[in-house]
mmCIF file of C-alpha atoms in Angstrom:
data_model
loop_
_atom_site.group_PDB
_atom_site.id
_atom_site.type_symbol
_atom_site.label_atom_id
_atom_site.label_comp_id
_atom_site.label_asym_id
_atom_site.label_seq_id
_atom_site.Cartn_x
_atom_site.Cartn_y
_atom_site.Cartn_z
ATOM 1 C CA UNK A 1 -18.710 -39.358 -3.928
ATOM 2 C CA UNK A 2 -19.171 -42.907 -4.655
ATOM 3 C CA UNK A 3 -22.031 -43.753 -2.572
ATOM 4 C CA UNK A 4 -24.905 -41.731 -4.793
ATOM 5 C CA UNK A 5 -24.865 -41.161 -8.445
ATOM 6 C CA UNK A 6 -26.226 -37.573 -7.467
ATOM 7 C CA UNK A 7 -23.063 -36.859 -5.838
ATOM 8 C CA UNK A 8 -20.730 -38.526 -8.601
ATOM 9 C CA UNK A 9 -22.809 -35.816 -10.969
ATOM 10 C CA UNK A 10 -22.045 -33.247 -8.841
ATOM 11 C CA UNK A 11 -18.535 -33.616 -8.724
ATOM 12 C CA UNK A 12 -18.210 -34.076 -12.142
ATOM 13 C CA UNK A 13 -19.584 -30.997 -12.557
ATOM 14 C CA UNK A 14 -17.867 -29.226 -10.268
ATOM 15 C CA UNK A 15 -14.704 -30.531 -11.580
ATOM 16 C CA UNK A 16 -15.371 -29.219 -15.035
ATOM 17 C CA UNK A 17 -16.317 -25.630 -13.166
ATOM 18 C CA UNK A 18 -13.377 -25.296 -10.708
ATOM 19 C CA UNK A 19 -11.071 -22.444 -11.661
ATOM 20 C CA UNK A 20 -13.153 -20.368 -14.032
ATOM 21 C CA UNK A 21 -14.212 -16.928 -13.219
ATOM 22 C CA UNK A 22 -17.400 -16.658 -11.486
ATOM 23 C CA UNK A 23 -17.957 -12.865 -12.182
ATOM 24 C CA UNK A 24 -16.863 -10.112 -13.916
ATOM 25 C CA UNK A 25 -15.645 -7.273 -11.469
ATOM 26 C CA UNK A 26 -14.520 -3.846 -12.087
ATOM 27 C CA UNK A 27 -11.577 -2.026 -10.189
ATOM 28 C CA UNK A 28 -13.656 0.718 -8.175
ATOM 29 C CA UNK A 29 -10.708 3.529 -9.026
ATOM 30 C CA UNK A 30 -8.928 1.586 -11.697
ATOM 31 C CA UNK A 31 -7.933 3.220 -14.580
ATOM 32 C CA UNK A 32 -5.896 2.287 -18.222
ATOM 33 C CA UNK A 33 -3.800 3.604 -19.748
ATOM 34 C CA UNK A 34 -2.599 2.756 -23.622
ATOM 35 C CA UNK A 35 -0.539 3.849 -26.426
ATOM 36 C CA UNK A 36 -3.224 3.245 -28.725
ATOM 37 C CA UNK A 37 -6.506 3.159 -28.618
ATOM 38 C CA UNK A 38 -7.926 0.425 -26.499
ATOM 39 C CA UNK A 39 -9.514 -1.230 -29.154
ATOM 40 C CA UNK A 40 -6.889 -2.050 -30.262
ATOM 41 C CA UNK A 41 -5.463 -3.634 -27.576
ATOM 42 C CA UNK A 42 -7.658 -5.677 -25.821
ATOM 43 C CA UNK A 43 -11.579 -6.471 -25.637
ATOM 44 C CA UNK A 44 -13.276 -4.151 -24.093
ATOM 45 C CA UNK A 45 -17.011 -3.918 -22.089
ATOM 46 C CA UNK A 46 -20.247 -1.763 -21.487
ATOM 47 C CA UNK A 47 -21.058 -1.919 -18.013
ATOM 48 C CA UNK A 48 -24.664 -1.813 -16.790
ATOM 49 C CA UNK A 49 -23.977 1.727 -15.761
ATOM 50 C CA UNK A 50 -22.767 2.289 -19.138
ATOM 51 C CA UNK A 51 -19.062 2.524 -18.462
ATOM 52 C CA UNK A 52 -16.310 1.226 -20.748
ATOM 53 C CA UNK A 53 -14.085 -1.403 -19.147
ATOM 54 C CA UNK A 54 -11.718 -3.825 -20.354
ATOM 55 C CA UNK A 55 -12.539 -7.747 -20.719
ATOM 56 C CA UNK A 56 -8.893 -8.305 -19.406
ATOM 57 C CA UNK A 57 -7.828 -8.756 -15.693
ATOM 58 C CA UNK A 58 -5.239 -6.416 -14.090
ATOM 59 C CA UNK A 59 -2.228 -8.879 -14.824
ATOM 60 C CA UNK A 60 -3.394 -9.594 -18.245
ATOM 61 C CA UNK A 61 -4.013 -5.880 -18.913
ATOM 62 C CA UNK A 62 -0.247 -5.506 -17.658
ATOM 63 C CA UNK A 63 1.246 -7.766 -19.926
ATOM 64 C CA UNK A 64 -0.298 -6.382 -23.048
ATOM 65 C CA UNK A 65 1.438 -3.294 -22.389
ATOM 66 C CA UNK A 66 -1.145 -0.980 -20.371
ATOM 67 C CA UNK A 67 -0.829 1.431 -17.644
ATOM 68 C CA UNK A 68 -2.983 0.886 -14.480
ATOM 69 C CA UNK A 69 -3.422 3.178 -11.994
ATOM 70 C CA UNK A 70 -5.873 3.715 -8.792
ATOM 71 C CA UNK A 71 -7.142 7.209 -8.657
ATOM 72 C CA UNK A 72 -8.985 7.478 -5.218
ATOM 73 C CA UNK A 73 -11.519 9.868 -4.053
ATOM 74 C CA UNK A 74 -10.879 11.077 -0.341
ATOM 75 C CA UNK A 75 -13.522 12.869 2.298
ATOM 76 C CA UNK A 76 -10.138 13.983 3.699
ATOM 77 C CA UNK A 77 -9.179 16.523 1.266
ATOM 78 C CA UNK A 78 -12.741 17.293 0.940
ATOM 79 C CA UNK A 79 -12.932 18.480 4.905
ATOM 80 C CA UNK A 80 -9.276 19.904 4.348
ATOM 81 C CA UNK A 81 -10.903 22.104 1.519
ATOM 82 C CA UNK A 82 -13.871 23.530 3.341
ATOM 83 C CA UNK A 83 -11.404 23.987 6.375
ATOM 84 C CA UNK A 84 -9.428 26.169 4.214
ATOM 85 C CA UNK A 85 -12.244 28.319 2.583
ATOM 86 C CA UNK A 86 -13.681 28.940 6.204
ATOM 87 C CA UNK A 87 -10.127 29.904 7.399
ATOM 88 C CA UNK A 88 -10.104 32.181 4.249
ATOM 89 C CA UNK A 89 -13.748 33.615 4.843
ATOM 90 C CA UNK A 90 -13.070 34.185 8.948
ATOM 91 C CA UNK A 91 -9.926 35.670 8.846
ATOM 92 C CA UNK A 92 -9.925 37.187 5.367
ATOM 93 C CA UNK A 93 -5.989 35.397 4.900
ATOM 94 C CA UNK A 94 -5.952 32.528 2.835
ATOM 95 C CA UNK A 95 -3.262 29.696 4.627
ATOM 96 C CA UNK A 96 -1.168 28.257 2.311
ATOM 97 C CA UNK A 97 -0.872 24.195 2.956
ATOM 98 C CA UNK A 98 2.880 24.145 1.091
ATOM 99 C CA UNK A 99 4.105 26.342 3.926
ATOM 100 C CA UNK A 100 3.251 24.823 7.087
ATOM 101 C CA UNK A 101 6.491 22.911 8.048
ATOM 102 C CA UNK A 102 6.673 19.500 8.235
ATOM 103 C CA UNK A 103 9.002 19.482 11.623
ATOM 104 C CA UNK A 104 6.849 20.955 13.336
ATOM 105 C CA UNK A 105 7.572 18.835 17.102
ATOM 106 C CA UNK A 106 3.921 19.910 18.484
ATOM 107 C CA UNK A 107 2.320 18.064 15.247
ATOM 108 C CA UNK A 108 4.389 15.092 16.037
ATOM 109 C CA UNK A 109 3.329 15.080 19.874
ATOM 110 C CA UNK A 110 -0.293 15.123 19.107
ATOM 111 C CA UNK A 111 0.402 12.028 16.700
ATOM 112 C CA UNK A 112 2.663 10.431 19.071
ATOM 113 C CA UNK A 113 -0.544 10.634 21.630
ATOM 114 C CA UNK A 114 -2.463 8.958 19.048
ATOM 115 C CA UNK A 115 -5.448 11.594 18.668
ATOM 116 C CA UNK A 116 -5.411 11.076 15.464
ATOM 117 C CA UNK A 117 -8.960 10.653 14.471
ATOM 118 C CA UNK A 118 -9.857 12.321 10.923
ATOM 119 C CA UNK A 119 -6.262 11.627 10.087
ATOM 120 C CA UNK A 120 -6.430 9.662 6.384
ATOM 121 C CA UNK A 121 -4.960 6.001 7.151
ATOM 122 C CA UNK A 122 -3.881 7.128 11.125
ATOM 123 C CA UNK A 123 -7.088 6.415 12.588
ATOM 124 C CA UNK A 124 -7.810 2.784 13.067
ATOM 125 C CA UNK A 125 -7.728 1.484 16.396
ATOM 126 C CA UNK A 126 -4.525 -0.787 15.672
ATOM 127 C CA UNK A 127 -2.564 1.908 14.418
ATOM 128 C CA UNK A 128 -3.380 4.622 17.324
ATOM 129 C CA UNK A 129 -1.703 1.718 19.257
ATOM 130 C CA UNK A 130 0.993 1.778 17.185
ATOM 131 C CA UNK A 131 1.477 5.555 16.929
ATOM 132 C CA UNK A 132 1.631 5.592 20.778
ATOM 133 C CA UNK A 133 4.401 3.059 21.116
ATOM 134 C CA UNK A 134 6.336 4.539 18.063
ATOM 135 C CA UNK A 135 6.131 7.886 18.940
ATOM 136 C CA UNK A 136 7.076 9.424 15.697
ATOM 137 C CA UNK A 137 8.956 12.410 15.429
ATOM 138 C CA UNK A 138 9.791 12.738 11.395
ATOM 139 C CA UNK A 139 7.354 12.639 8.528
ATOM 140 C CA UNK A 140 9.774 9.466 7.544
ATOM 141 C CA UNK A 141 8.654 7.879 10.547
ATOM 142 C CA UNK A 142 4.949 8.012 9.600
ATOM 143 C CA UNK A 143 5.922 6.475 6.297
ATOM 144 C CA UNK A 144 7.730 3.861 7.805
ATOM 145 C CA UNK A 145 4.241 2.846 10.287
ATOM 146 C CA UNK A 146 1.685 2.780 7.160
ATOM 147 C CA UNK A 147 4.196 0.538 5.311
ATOM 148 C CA UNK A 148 4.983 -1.962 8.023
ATOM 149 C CA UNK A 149 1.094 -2.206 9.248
ATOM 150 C CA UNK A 150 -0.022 -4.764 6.835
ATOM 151 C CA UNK A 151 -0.623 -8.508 7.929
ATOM 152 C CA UNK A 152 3.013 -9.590 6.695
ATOM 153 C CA UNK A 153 5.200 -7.391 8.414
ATOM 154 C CA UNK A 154 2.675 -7.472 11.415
ATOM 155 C CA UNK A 155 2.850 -11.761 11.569
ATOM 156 C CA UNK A 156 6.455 -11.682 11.105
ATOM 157 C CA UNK A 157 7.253 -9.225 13.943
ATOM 158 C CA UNK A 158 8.913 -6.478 11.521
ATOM 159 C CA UNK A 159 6.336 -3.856 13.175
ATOM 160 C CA UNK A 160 7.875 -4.521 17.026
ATOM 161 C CA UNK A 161 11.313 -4.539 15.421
ATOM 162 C CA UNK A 162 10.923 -1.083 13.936
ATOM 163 C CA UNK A 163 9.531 0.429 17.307
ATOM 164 C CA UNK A 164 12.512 -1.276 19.604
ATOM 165 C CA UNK A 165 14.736 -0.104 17.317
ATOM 166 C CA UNK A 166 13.137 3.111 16.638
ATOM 167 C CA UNK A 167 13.336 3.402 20.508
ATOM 168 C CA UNK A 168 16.601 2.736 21.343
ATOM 169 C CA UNK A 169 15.653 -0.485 22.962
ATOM 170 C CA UNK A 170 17.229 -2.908 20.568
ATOM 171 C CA UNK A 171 20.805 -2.447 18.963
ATOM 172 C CA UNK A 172 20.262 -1.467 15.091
ATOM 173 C CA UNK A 173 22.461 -3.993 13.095
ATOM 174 C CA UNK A 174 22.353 -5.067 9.858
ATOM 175 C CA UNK A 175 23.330 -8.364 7.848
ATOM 176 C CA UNK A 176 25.448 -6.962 5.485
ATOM 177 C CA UNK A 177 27.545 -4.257 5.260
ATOM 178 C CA UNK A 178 26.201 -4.183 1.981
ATOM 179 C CA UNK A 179 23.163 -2.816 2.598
ATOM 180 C CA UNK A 180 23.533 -0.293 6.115
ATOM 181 C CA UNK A 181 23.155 2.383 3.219
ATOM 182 C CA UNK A 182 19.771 1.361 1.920
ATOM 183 C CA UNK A 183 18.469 0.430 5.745
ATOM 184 C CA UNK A 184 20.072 2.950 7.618
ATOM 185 C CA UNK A 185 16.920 5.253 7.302
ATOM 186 C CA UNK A 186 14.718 2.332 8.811
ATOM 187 C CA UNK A 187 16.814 0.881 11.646
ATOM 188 C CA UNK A 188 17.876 -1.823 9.504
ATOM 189 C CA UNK A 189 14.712 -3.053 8.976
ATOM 190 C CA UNK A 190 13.851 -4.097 5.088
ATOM 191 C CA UNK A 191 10.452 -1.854 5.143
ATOM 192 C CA UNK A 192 10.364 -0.863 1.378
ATOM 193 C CA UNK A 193 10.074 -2.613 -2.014
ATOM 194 C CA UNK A 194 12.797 -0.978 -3.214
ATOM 195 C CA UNK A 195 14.962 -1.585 -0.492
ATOM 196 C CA UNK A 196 14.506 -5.138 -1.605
ATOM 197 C CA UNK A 197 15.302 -4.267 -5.153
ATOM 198 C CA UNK A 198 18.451 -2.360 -3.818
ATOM 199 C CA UNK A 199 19.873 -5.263 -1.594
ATOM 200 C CA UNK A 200 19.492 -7.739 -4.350
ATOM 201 C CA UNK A 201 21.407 -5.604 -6.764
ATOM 202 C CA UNK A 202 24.017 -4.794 -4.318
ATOM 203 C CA UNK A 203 24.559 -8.596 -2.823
ATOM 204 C CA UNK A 204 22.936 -10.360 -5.503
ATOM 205 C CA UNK A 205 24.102 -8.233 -8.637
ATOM 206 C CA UNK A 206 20.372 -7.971 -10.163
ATOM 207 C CA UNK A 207 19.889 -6.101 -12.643
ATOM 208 C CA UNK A 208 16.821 -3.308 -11.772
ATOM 209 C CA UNK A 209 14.613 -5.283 -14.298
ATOM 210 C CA UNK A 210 15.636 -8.802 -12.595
ATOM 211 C CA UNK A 211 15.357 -6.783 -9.546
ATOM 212 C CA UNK A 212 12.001 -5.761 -10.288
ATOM 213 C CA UNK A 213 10.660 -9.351 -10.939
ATOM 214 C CA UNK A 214 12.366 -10.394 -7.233
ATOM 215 C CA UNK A 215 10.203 -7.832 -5.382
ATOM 216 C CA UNK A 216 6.840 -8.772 -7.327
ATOM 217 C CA UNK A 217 7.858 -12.320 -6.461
ATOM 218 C CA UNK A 218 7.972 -11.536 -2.723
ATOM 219 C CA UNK A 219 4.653 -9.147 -3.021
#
């Protein structure tokens, strides 16, 4: 830095522009949600495209009291839809989604074989893997996987837990008696948030709310 006054310049600079935002972004399926009307809340933004967004980031926007949610568009239910009007044009009988059972052990061999392409959030590569060494056979099972495969529980080993566990292959034990009740679902494997917010007010005696602030620490 010391050796050209071009580079003492351009740390100086960079010093002065280290930590501000380069950009403004915009949530792709964000969405706000007041008591009052936003403009009263917090400074808002035409887009380009001539959309209304707030000048606030998504922890900011939190802590002035708004709502966020993520409202996602899927092909999924798009293919489900035209599956079902086709059905409904063929056959002349409309199938009703709410009644197909959710036991059913032939759906849970053909996941458990991991042909699961088409299948919102079962279709990567990494989780067919994981579907065929899991072998689910409940819809809590399923649950369990798309929880647990995210780089955390993946680096830490949680994933291979769940699956000895799940298997038989490991005992299932827990490290409190405490808590069997909350884990006993998951082979005693913390897989939840809230599971997290239940052991801490069980061993810890959090309150929800301090409970609350314990599993956004650990997210």
């Amino acid at each position: 830095r010391d050796s050209e006054p071009l580079y003492t310049r351009l740390f100086e600079v960079c010093h002065v522009l280290e930590g501000l935002h380069r950009h403004a972004g915009v949530h792709a399926a964000g969405i706000v949600i007041g008591q009052e009307p936003l403009t009263e809340i917090c400074p808002l933004l035409k887009t380009n495209e001539g959309d209304v967004v707030t000048q606030y980031a998504k922890d900011e926007a939190e802590a002035v009291g708004l709502v966020k949610f993520d409202f996602l568009g899927l092909k999924t239910l798009t293919v489900i839809d035209v599956a079902l009007r086709l059905i409904r044009e063929t056959t002349g009988e409309p199938l009703d989604l709410d009644a197909i059972p959710k036991d059913d052990p032939a759906v849970y061999e053909l996941i458990s074989s991991a042909e699961t392409t088409g299948v919102f959030q079962l279709e990567s590569s990494g989780f067919r893997d994981l579907l065929r060494r899991l072998r689910p056979d409940t819809f809590e099972d399923i649950i369990a996987a798309l929880a647990l495969y995210r780089p955390g529980p993946l680096d830490a080993g949680m994933v291979d837990q769940y699956v000895r566990r799940k298997r038989g292959d490991e005992p299932i034990t827990y490290f409190h008696p405490s808590v069997k009740e909350f884990l006993q679902e998951t082979y005693g494997v913390v897989v939840y948030q809230e599971q997290v917010m239940q052991i801490s007010t069980a061993i810890a005696g959090y309150s929800m709310g301090r409970a609350d602030i314990l599993r956004k620490a650990m997210g």
